[in-house]
Amino acid sequence: MRLARASLALLLALVTVAAALVAVPPASRAEAAVASDFDPGFIISDEQFFDGLAMGGAQIQSFLDSQVRACERGYTCLKDYSQHTPQMPASLYCSSMPQRTDQSAAAIIYHVARACDISPKVLLVLLQKEQSLVTLTAPSPVRYERATGFACPDTAPCDASFGGFFYQIYYAARQFQRYAEHPTNYQHRAGHVNRVLYNPNADCGSSQVFIRNQATAGLYNYTPYQPNASALRNLYGTGDACSAYGNRNFWRMWTDWFGSPTGVGPLVRVDGTSEHYLIDGSTRFRFTSTALVGEFSRLSSVQAVSRAWLGTTRDGGELSRVLRSSDGRTFFVDESKRFQFSSCAQMEAWGYRCGGPTVSAGILDGLQDGGRLNDLVGWEGAWWQVAGGERREVADTAVLGAMGMSYTNSWMSPGALDHLRIGPPLLAPGWGVRDAGRTQALMGGGNGTIVALDAGQARLSAFAGFAVASEQSLAAGRAEATALPNRIDYGDTAWIVTDRGVLQVSEDQYGGDAFFTDLAYPALRGVPQAGATSARDHFQAEVGSSTAWLITGGKRQPIAVAQVPAQASQRGLSSTIHRGAPGYLSWIPEHSDFAAGSLLRDELSGQLLLTSRSTTIRVDSIASLAQLGLSTEATTVSRSVRNGLPPVGPVLDDPGVTCEGTSALGSGGRLVGFSSASSRDAWRFTYETLPADVCRLLRQSGVQTGPVVTDPAGALWLIEAGVRRPIDTARTADRIAAASGVARASISGTTLYLLPRGPMVTPYWYTGSHVQGHGQAVSYMVDQGRLLTTNSTVMWELGFAHRPTGVPIEAIQVSNRSGSLQSTLISCGGIAYAAVDQRLMRFPWRTALEYGDRFAEVSSTLCGKVPVAGWMSQYIRDTSGQAWLVAGGSRTRVSSVPTGSFAPVVDQTMLSAIPAR
């Protein structure tokens, strides 16, 4: 290389002619270079030169591997070279690079290219044109020391501080960025006419070259010679004595390996974005995804272009995997191969509309011909059948033969069918697939049906030959499948799924058709057959279990597997044990021997059941069970045991029962009878008839009850129309006609409080009683069951208790509250009285008229309780002695009472009732 170390920028004219003057033999080429295409002012585009992302590490390694098949013994070729790399700090030209160990040449090229944003292709070509390192099979160590010719001037030895493969790669890449960052510091400049020599020998001459871009200027600053006509005439050989080959070889090698260094496309990326396009002439097609670009990689590497350049092309729309030729043929593209669709129908089956973007023959020819597109697609480890816009996994290719389908296939990449939804696996009748862990399986039936096997069934020997399918395929199949029941009913026949296939059985032997599931016959086509048991008793067992089941009389009975031969011999049965998946006999009635009155709990529903020899009692109220004196400790049983019990009859949801035609009430563990049918009906219980063996377990109390009962605290209650009504006192209870003379049984709180509480029975108080609700201000006088609002003064003047008795507020609320007695003026049976000093004074009828309509009507019973004494006058006195004359409904103050007239002293209630003039 011609450049001295970076500090010698002014000595750039000093060059090494070795690489520039040597005609390097051509490497294996992608396309042959044509000398007439060489432009000394535009050797390579900036977009391709300054593209640090042009190749990935794996791509670089693959490229190196393709150039050398094998090294000569004792040598390390570039494809196998590795070294530790140092840490390099960030600079104006390159980003920082961490220290790394055991880095291959491909990795070094990759990391340096990214750090300095120089295309890996530039570095590969540079290594080849300087030291032929890419293709040499016996490279000497010195070639690695001077890999890119950096800091090796013609006029002096190489600078050892820049020696070594990594430093040569790094500083060469860095130097090109220096050229770009400081263009005026160097001899060859972009955008100007430059004098460029043909040879280090100035006598060989030069020419004026307009250098169009920075990348070309950088190449001339690195190797400052252009090829003369002789070097171009023999593009892959040597010219004359004045020929130089460095930049010719760079252009030719790039063209051989990567295509045109100055042309754009067909694959481009907009600089600074992830947008990728296929360029076909002046038309651009946008890739629908970045991943799709790799499917067209045979056309070219991806070049970075500016947004402005992209704008010079015509928009051809989006590009998927489908291309169309100018003559109407359509193709599917995968891994740079084109597969031709046979028809629009096939395109639709593959999930595409008929047609596609039309591209030139050059684009199509650049793709490898994959032949006709087949609907059977394979890649390593997988086969898929494409149909109806979905792909169906072919887990076992033998199923193709079973279905009479062709084995002809198209070999593609694993991502070729990603656009298609995954459908159920391809299955023929009797053929199946499973997951790797045998936790699920699918089997083909007739008419395209699919049956799904659960984990237990999938492990049965009958299905052991199933192929392994992917989870996505199994999931799609499950969505369309019918579950395979362990017990199958079809018409007049029934089967049970066993380890050897489906066994034909009699439904009656297993408790009837209620324990079998309907399944259409087509779903059974192809399922292995395990024979038949007809209607004979036989043995079943779960796979691996030491407990077998004797199937007899519509139930199953447990028996140890070891005892089966003896039992079979004793009963004259076959000793064959048919085995099925775990739980395959679940819910089949199981024989049990519980004593009458045993409480069981169904393990699935939690339902409580009371046993009897003749029927099963459903228990909906365990509290009622306790009141009847039966055990409340339940034994949990399987659904099979429940199904083996007698049919459910009575439902025990309250403590009312009937035994031998007599109804009774469960209370505190004993039965309480009823004094009458009406007393029984008042509870509104169901009085379910219990079987005799359960009735025998119940204890009688010897007590009967009427409608009035007591609770354990002694409180009285009236049972009426399904509610319990509190009674305030025994006096009130005695007034209830239906309860008169009838025993009042004590009923447990549990039984009593099963009834909702109703309103209190209207209390019975004696006439003349003075009552008041607890906490209330208003008091009442009782008059023949009627409550009259009153006050203490009136009660005193009548001779009754002036202090009211406190009663529950509810007692007031349920009573008849009508009328008011707020003064001592009363009327009994049409006779007017005034209550004065605990006696009644009778009004003459004319005198009563003078008092007006101020007399409260009360019962004769109430008046009969107050003694009558004397006659009332028009003249009255207040407690201060003031005399008043009552006339015309009002009172007038008078100074004295006429001689012969009587003026009783009256209370304030009477005075308040008569307005004063």
Tab-separated table of N, CA and C in Angstrom, residues 291-416:
chain	number	residue	atom	x	y	z
A	291	ALA	N	-37.501	-9.473	6.465
A	291	ALA	CA	-37.085	-10.874	6.355
A	291	ALA	C	-37.209	-11.380	4.928
A	292	LEU	N	-38.140	-10.803	4.170
A	292	LEU	CA	-38.383	-11.263	2.806
A	292	LEU	C	-37.217	-10.952	1.870
A	293	VAL	N	-36.411	-9.956	2.219
A	293	VAL	CA	-35.300	-9.549	1.347
A	293	VAL	C	-34.340	-10.715	1.132
A	294	GLY	N	-34.122	-11.498	2.194
A	294	GLY	CA	-33.184	-12.611	2.095
A	294	GLY	C	-33.600	-13.663	1.084
A	295	GLU	N	-34.896	-13.740	0.779
A	295	GLU	CA	-35.362	-14.730	-0.191
A	295	GLU	C	-34.928	-14.370	-1.610
A	296	PHE	N	-34.481	-13.124	-1.832
A	296	PHE	CA	-34.051	-12.663	-3.154
A	296	PHE	C	-32.539	-12.398	-3.192
A	297	SER	N	-31.791	-12.906	-2.194
A	297	SER	CA	-30.375	-12.536	-2.032
A	297	SER	C	-29.511	-12.930	-3.232
A	298	ARG	N	-29.938	-13.882	-4.022
A	298	ARG	CA	-29.129	-14.301	-5.186
A	298	ARG	C	-29.048	-13.181	-6.224
A	299	LEU	N	-29.996	-12.249	-6.189
A	299	LEU	CA	-29.995	-11.185	-7.183
A	299	LEU	C	-28.833	-10.225	-6.974
A	300	SER	N	-28.566	-9.883	-5.719
A	300	SER	CA	-27.450	-8.978	-5.408
A	300	SER	C	-27.367	-8.827	-3.910
A	301	SER	N	-26.290	-8.165	-3.483
A	301	SER	CA	-26.237	-7.757	-2.082
A	301	SER	C	-27.137	-6.528	-1.930
A	302	VAL	N	-27.417	-6.162	-0.699
A	302	VAL	CA	-28.263	-5.005	-0.428
A	302	VAL	C	-27.387	-3.759	-0.368
A	303	GLN	N	-27.728	-2.771	-1.191
A	303	GLN	CA	-26.979	-1.521	-1.214
A	303	GLN	C	-27.797	-0.416	-0.576
A	304	ALA	N	-27.109	0.469	0.129
A	304	ALA	CA	-27.771	1.614	0.746
A	304	ALA	C	-27.876	2.742	-0.278
A	305	VAL	N	-29.060	3.319	-0.411
A	305	VAL	CA	-29.278	4.435	-1.327
A	305	VAL	C	-29.955	5.561	-0.567
A	306	SER	N	-29.839	6.742	-1.096
A	306	SER	CA	-30.469	7.893	-0.457
A	306	SER	C	-31.955	7.935	-0.805
A	307	ARG	N	-32.686	8.658	0.021
A	307	ARG	CA	-34.105	8.838	-0.252
A	307	ARG	C	-34.304	9.598	-1.570
A	308	ALA	N	-33.405	10.520	-1.812
A	308	ALA	CA	-33.503	11.306	-3.042
A	308	ALA	C	-33.319	10.422	-4.267
A	309	TRP	N	-32.334	9.512	-4.200
A	309	TRP	CA	-32.130	8.610	-5.343
A	309	TRP	C	-33.353	7.728	-5.559
A	310	LEU	N	-33.929	7.233	-4.452
A	310	LEU	CA	-35.103	6.370	-4.571
A	310	LEU	C	-36.232	7.112	-5.269
A	311	GLY	N	-36.309	8.406	-5.052
A	311	GLY	CA	-37.358	9.209	-5.661
A	311	GLY	C	-37.259	9.300	-7.169
A	312	THR	N	-36.130	8.930	-7.717
A	312	THR	CA	-35.978	8.973	-9.182
A	312	THR	C	-36.584	7.747	-9.857
A	313	THR	N	-37.031	6.752	-9.031
A	313	THR	CA	-37.621	5.537	-9.597
A	313	THR	C	-39.141	5.607	-9.489
A	314	ARG	N	-39.804	4.755	-10.281
A	314	ARG	CA	-41.270	4.710	-10.294
A	314	ARG	C	-41.761	3.674	-9.294
A	315	ASP	N	-42.822	4.006	-8.556
A	315	ASP	CA	-43.368	3.102	-7.538
A	315	ASP	C	-44.147	1.979	-8.206
A	316	GLY	N	-43.690	0.743	-7.987
A	316	GLY	CA	-44.383	-0.422	-8.555
A	316	GLY	C	-45.247	-1.148	-7.548
A	317	GLY	N	-45.361	-0.608	-6.303
A	317	GLY	CA	-46.192	-1.245	-5.283
A	317	GLY	C	-45.402	-2.171	-4.384
A	318	GLU	N	-46.141	-3.001	-3.640
A	318	GLU	CA	-45.508	-3.903	-2.679
A	318	GLU	C	-45.098	-5.220	-3.333
A	319	LEU	N	-44.106	-5.857	-2.698
A	319	LEU	CA	-43.573	-7.110	-3.237
A	319	LEU	C	-43.607	-8.159	-2.139
A	320	SER	N	-44.233	-9.288	-2.440
A	320	SER	CA	-44.216	-10.424	-1.520
A	320	SER	C	-43.349	-11.508	-2.144
A	321	ARG	N	-43.745	-12.742	-1.999
A	321	ARG	CA	-42.981	-13.840	-2.604
A	321	ARG	C	-43.458	-14.151	-4.025
A	322	VAL	N	-44.488	-13.454	-4.488
A	322	VAL	CA	-45.082	-13.774	-5.784
A	322	VAL	C	-44.605	-12.786	-6.848
A	323	LEU	N	-44.128	-13.322	-7.973
A	323	LEU	CA	-43.714	-12.510	-9.117
A	323	LEU	C	-44.469	-12.984	-10.361
A	324	ARG	N	-44.609	-12.078	-11.292
A	324	ARG	CA	-45.299	-12.391	-12.544
A	324	ARG	C	-44.394	-12.008	-13.708
A	325	SER	N	-44.329	-12.855	-14.713
A	325	SER	CA	-43.521	-12.552	-15.892
A	325	SER	C	-44.373	-11.782	-16.901
A	326	SER	N	-43.704	-11.224	-17.881
A	326	SER	CA	-44.420	-10.436	-18.881
A	326	SER	C	-45.366	-11.293	-19.725
A	327	ASP	N	-45.095	-12.606	-19.781
A	327	ASP	CA	-45.971	-13.480	-20.564
A	327	ASP	C	-47.075	-14.112	-19.710
A	328	GLY	N	-47.249	-13.648	-18.468
A	328	GLY	CA	-48.373	-14.074	-17.637
A	328	GLY	C	-48.101	-15.221	-16.696
A	329	ARG	N	-46.899	-15.779	-16.716
A	329	ARG	CA	-46.581	-16.845	-15.770
A	329	ARG	C	-46.377	-16.241	-14.369
A	330	THR	N	-46.732	-17.007	-13.326
A	330	THR	CA	-46.538	-16.535	-11.953
A	330	THR	C	-45.631	-17.506	-11.211
A	331	PHE	N	-44.867	-16.933	-10.269
A	331	PHE	CA	-43.862	-17.707	-9.563
A	331	PHE	C	-43.924	-17.416	-8.065
A	332	PHE	N	-43.541	-18.419	-7.291
A	332	PHE	CA	-43.371	-18.288	-5.841
A	332	PHE	C	-41.873	-18.319	-5.561
A	333	VAL	N	-41.365	-17.359	-4.782
A	333	VAL	CA	-39.925	-17.221	-4.550
A	333	VAL	C	-39.574	-17.686	-3.139
A	334	ASP	N	-38.571	-18.531	-3.042
A	334	ASP	CA	-38.053	-18.991	-1.753
A	334	ASP	C	-36.580	-19.300	-1.907
A	335	GLU	N	-35.762	-18.731	-1.031
A	335	GLU	CA	-34.312	-18.947	-1.032
A	335	GLU	C	-33.718	-18.731	-2.421
A	336	SER	N	-34.138	-17.651	-3.058
A	336	SER	CA	-33.648	-17.257	-4.381
A	336	SER	C	-33.991	-18.262	-5.474
A	337	LYS	N	-34.983	-19.099	-5.203
A	337	LYS	CA	-35.493	-20.000	-6.236
A	337	LYS	C	-36.897	-19.546	-6.628
A	338	ARG	N	-37.216	-19.738	-7.900
A	338	ARG	CA	-38.571	-19.426	-8.363
A	338	ARG	C	-39.279	-20.726	-8.730
A	339	PHE	N	-40.479	-20.883	-8.144
A	339	PHE	CA	-41.298	-22.067	-8.402
A	339	PHE	C	-42.547	-21.595	-9.133
A	340	GLN	N	-42.863	-22.219	-10.256
A	340	GLN	CA	-43.968	-21.737	-11.085
A	340	GLN	C	-45.300	-22.314	-10.631
A	341	PHE	N	-46.270	-21.395	-10.406
A	341	PHE	CA	-47.641	-21.807	-10.118
A	341	PHE	C	-48.248	-22.441	-11.368
A	342	SER	N	-49.094	-23.435	-11.150
A	342	SER	CA	-49.736	-24.096	-12.290
A	342	SER	C	-51.020	-23.410	-12.715
A	343	SER	N	-51.670	-22.676	-11.784
A	343	SER	CA	-52.954	-22.058	-12.111
A	343	SER	C	-53.318	-21.034	-11.056
A	344	CYS	N	-54.355	-20.252	-11.355
A	344	CYS	CA	-54.876	-19.300	-10.365
A	344	CYS	C	-55.446	-20.049	-9.168
A	345	ALA	N	-56.032	-21.216	-9.421
A	345	ALA	CA	-56.587	-22.002	-8.318
A	345	ALA	C	-55.494	-22.393	-7.336
A	346	GLN	N	-54.319	-22.741	-7.858
A	346	GLN	CA	-53.218	-23.091	-6.960
A	346	GLN	C	-52.751	-21.864	-6.186
A	347	MET	N	-52.733	-20.703	-6.845
A	347	MET	CA	-52.342	-19.488	-6.140
A	347	MET	C	-53.283	-19.210	-4.977
A	348	GLU	N	-54.581	-19.383	-5.216
A	348	GLU	CA	-55.557	-19.155	-4.149
A	348	GLU	C	-55.377	-20.177	-3.035
A	349	ALA	N	-55.049	-21.420	-3.401
A	349	ALA	CA	-54.803	-22.440	-2.382
A	349	ALA	C	-53.598	-22.080	-1.534
A	350	TRP	N	-52.667	-21.340	-2.118
A	350	TRP	CA	-51.466	-20.908	-1.409
A	350	TRP	C	-51.673	-19.557	-0.714
A	351	GLY	N	-52.866	-19.045	-0.759
A	351	GLY	CA	-53.169	-17.822	-0.020
A	351	GLY	C	-52.922	-16.542	-0.783
A	352	TYR	N	-52.797	-16.627	-2.128
A	352	TYR	CA	-52.525	-15.430	-2.929
A	352	TYR	C	-53.627	-15.226	-3.956
A	353	ARG	N	-53.842	-13.953	-4.295
A	353	ARG	CA	-54.736	-13.657	-5.404
A	353	ARG	C	-54.020	-13.948	-6.715
A	354	CYS	N	-54.808	-14.248	-7.715
A	354	CYS	CA	-54.215	-14.548	-9.013
A	354	CYS	C	-53.531	-13.303	-9.563
A	355	GLY	N	-52.275	-13.424	-9.969
A	355	GLY	CA	-51.530	-12.286	-10.489
A	355	GLY	C	-50.286	-12.027	-9.663
A	356	GLY	N	-49.896	-10.754	-9.573
A	356	GLY	CA	-48.692	-10.375	-8.851
A	356	GLY	C	-47.947	-9.295	-9.606
A	357	PRO	N	-46.966	-8.660	-8.997
A	357	PRO	CA	-46.201	-7.618	-9.687
A	357	PRO	C	-45.396	-8.199	-10.849
A	358	THR	N	-45.464	-7.550	-11.974
A	358	THR	CA	-44.743	-8.017	-13.163
A	358	THR	C	-43.318	-7.478	-13.147
A	359	VAL	N	-42.337	-8.390	-13.306
A	359	VAL	CA	-40.933	-8.005	-13.308
A	359	VAL	C	-40.292	-8.460	-14.611
A	360	SER	N	-39.090	-7.943	-14.854
A	360	SER	CA	-38.386	-8.238	-16.107
A	360	SER	C	-37.829	-9.651	-16.107
A	361	ALA	N	-37.462	-10.093	-17.294
A	361	ALA	CA	-36.838	-11.410	-17.427
A	361	ALA	C	-35.506	-11.447	-16.702
A	362	GLY	N	-34.819	-10.288	-16.630
A	362	GLY	CA	-33.530	-10.265	-15.936
A	362	GLY	C	-33.676	-10.621	-14.471
A	363	ILE	N	-34.735	-10.111	-13.822
A	363	ILE	CA	-34.965	-10.446	-12.416
A	363	ILE	C	-35.282	-11.927	-12.282
A	364	LEU	N	-36.176	-12.435	-13.116
A	364	LEU	CA	-36.545	-13.839	-13.032
A	364	LEU	C	-35.370	-14.745	-13.330
A	365	ASP	N	-34.549	-14.363	-14.327
A	365	ASP	CA	-33.389	-15.183	-14.674
A	365	ASP	C	-32.344	-15.169	-13.565
A	366	GLY	N	-32.340	-14.115	-12.785
A	366	GLY	CA	-31.390	-14.046	-11.677
A	366	GLY	C	-31.736	-14.983	-10.536
A	367	LEU	N	-32.942	-15.500	-10.548
A	367	LEU	CA	-33.378	-16.459	-9.537
A	367	LEU	C	-33.218	-17.871	-10.087
A	368	GLN	N	-32.844	-18.784	-9.232
A	368	GLN	CA	-32.661	-20.172	-9.661
A	368	GLN	C	-34.016	-20.794	-9.974
A	369	ASP	N	-34.065	-21.600	-11.018
A	369	ASP	CA	-35.312	-22.234	-11.424
A	369	ASP	C	-35.599	-23.427	-10.515
A	370	GLY	N	-36.703	-23.329	-9.753
A	370	GLY	CA	-37.070	-24.429	-8.854
A	370	GLY	C	-38.059	-25.386	-9.465
A	371	GLY	N	-38.469	-25.130	-10.709
A	371	GLY	CA	-39.403	-26.016	-11.385
A	371	GLY	C	-40.854	-25.722	-11.013
A	372	ARG	N	-41.685	-26.724	-11.222
A	372	ARG	CA	-43.114	-26.562	-10.939
A	372	ARG	C	-43.346	-26.546	-9.429
A	373	LEU	N	-44.276	-25.695	-8.983
A	373	LEU	CA	-44.595	-25.615	-7.564
A	373	LEU	C	-45.519	-26.760	-7.188
A	374	ASN	N	-45.090	-27.557	-6.217
A	374	ASN	CA	-45.897	-28.677	-5.753
A	374	ASN	C	-46.564	-28.318	-4.431
A	375	ASP	N	-47.747	-28.875	-4.197
A	375	ASP	CA	-48.489	-28.565	-2.980
A	375	ASP	C	-47.954	-29.310	-1.770
A	376	LEU	N	-47.116	-30.302	-2.001
A	376	LEU	CA	-46.417	-30.963	-0.901
A	376	LEU	C	-45.066	-30.280	-0.759
A	377	VAL	N	-44.830	-29.674	0.406
A	377	VAL	CA	-43.619	-28.876	0.625
A	377	VAL	C	-42.844	-29.482	1.790
A	378	GLY	N	-41.528	-29.578	1.576
A	378	GLY	CA	-40.699	-30.135	2.642
A	378	GLY	C	-39.499	-29.270	2.934
A	379	TRP	N	-39.052	-29.333	4.137
A	379	TRP	CA	-37.737	-28.843	4.528
A	379	TRP	C	-37.233	-29.776	5.612
A	380	GLU	N	-36.037	-29.576	6.048
A	380	GLU	CA	-35.430	-30.552	6.938
A	380	GLU	C	-36.279	-30.763	8.186
A	381	GLY	N	-36.765	-32.009	8.357
A	381	GLY	CA	-37.527	-32.350	9.551
A	381	GLY	C	-39.000	-32.077	9.470
A	382	ALA	N	-39.536	-31.618	8.355
A	382	ALA	CA	-40.956	-31.302	8.289
A	382	ALA	C	-41.491	-31.428	6.872
A	383	TRP	N	-42.776	-31.835	6.786
A	383	TRP	CA	-43.493	-31.895	5.511
A	383	TRP	C	-44.864	-31.283	5.713
A	384	TRP	N	-45.310	-30.538	4.700
A	384	TRP	CA	-46.604	-29.853	4.792
A	384	TRP	C	-47.361	-29.998	3.480
A	385	GLN	N	-48.658	-30.143	3.576
A	385	GLN	CA	-49.538	-30.169	2.424
A	385	GLN	C	-50.299	-28.841	2.379
A	386	VAL	N	-50.206	-28.141	1.257
A	386	VAL	CA	-50.871	-26.849	1.106
A	386	VAL	C	-52.194	-27.051	0.376
A	387	ALA	N	-53.266	-26.517	0.955
A	387	ALA	CA	-54.591	-26.628	0.331
A	387	ALA	C	-55.539	-25.669	1.027
A	388	GLY	N	-56.390	-25.025	0.227
A	388	GLY	CA	-57.449	-24.198	0.795
A	388	GLY	C	-56.978	-23.042	1.640
A	389	GLY	N	-55.820	-22.478	1.313
A	389	GLY	CA	-55.333	-21.334	2.067
A	389	GLY	C	-54.730	-21.682	3.409
A	390	GLU	N	-54.421	-22.936	3.651
A	390	GLU	CA	-53.770	-23.334	4.889
A	390	GLU	C	-52.751	-24.433	4.600
A	391	ARG	N	-51.904	-24.686	5.576
A	391	ARG	CA	-50.942	-25.766	5.423
A	391	ARG	C	-51.199	-26.816	6.494
A	392	ARG	N	-51.152	-28.065	6.094
A	392	ARG	CA	-51.434	-29.176	6.994
A	392	ARG	C	-50.186	-30.028	7.129
A	393	GLU	N	-49.776	-30.250	8.341
A	393	GLU	CA	-48.546	-30.993	8.590
A	393	GLU	C	-48.716	-32.465	8.211
A	394	VAL	N	-47.688	-32.978	7.536
A	394	VAL	CA	-47.640	-34.401	7.196
A	394	VAL	C	-46.609	-35.029	8.122
A	395	ALA	N	-47.071	-35.461	9.300
A	395	ALA	CA	-46.143	-35.976	10.309
A	395	ALA	C	-45.566	-37.334	9.906
A	396	ASP	N	-46.319	-38.079	9.133
A	396	ASP	CA	-45.860	-39.382	8.649
A	396	ASP	C	-46.162	-39.415	7.148
A	397	THR	N	-45.110	-39.413	6.312
A	397	THR	CA	-45.332	-39.343	4.859
A	397	THR	C	-46.053	-40.574	4.328
A	398	ALA	N	-46.084	-41.649	5.109
A	398	ALA	CA	-46.801	-42.835	4.652
A	398	ALA	C	-48.301	-42.567	4.533
A	399	VAL	N	-48.788	-41.552	5.222
A	399	VAL	CA	-50.205	-41.229	5.139
A	399	VAL	C	-50.575	-40.766	3.726
A	400	LEU	N	-49.597	-40.248	2.975
A	400	LEU	CA	-49.858	-39.827	1.600
A	400	LEU	C	-50.275	-41.027	0.757
A	401	GLY	N	-49.561	-42.115	0.938
A	401	GLY	CA	-49.913	-43.327	0.208
A	401	GLY	C	-51.270	-43.863	0.633
A	402	ALA	N	-51.547	-43.773	1.935
A	402	ALA	CA	-52.828	-44.260	2.438
A	402	ALA	C	-53.991	-43.462	1.864
A	403	MET	N	-53.713	-42.198	1.514
A	403	MET	CA	-54.760	-41.337	0.972
A	403	MET	C	-54.698	-41.249	-0.543
A	404	GLY	N	-53.765	-42.005	-1.157
A	404	GLY	CA	-53.642	-42.004	-2.608
A	404	GLY	C	-53.108	-40.702	-3.154
A	405	MET	N	-52.260	-40.022	-2.403
A	405	MET	CA	-51.733	-38.726	-2.812
A	405	MET	C	-50.303	-38.881	-3.312
A	406	SER	N	-49.850	-37.935	-4.148
A	406	SER	CA	-48.509	-37.979	-4.735
A	406	SER	C	-47.454	-37.571	-3.709
A	407	TYR	N	-46.270	-38.169	-3.854
A	407	TYR	CA	-45.140	-37.818	-2.999
A	407	TYR	C	-44.297	-36.698	-3.612
A	408	THR	N	-44.625	-36.262	-4.831
A	408	THR	CA	-43.837	-35.219	-5.490
A	408	THR	C	-43.902	-33.938	-4.669
A	409	ASN	N	-42.736	-33.337	-4.438
A	409	ASN	CA	-42.703	-32.216	-3.512
A	409	ASN	C	-41.773	-31.118	-3.995
A	410	SER	N	-41.924	-29.956	-3.367
A	410	SER	CA	-40.997	-28.833	-3.558
A	410	SER	C	-40.252	-28.615	-2.245
A	411	TRP	N	-38.915	-28.570	-2.354
A	411	TRP	CA	-38.078	-28.414	-1.162
A	411	TRP	C	-37.843	-26.917	-0.932
A	412	MET	N	-38.183	-26.437	0.250
A	412	MET	CA	-38.106	-24.995	0.524
A	412	MET	C	-37.498	-24.741	1.903
A	413	SER	N	-37.485	-23.457	2.267
A	413	SER	CA	-36.964	-23.054	3.573
A	413	SER	C	-38.075	-23.148	4.607
A	414	PRO	N	-37.723	-23.247	5.888
A	414	PRO	CA	-38.754	-23.375	6.934
A	414	PRO	C	-39.730	-22.206	6.991
A	415	GLY	N	-39.349	-21.047	6.502
A	415	GLY	CA	-40.246	-19.896	6.578
A	415	GLY	C	-41.109	-19.695	5.356
A	416	ALA	N	-41.014	-20.599	4.381
A	416	ALA	CA	-41.707	-20.392	3.109
A	416	ALA	C	-43.223	-20.342	3.261
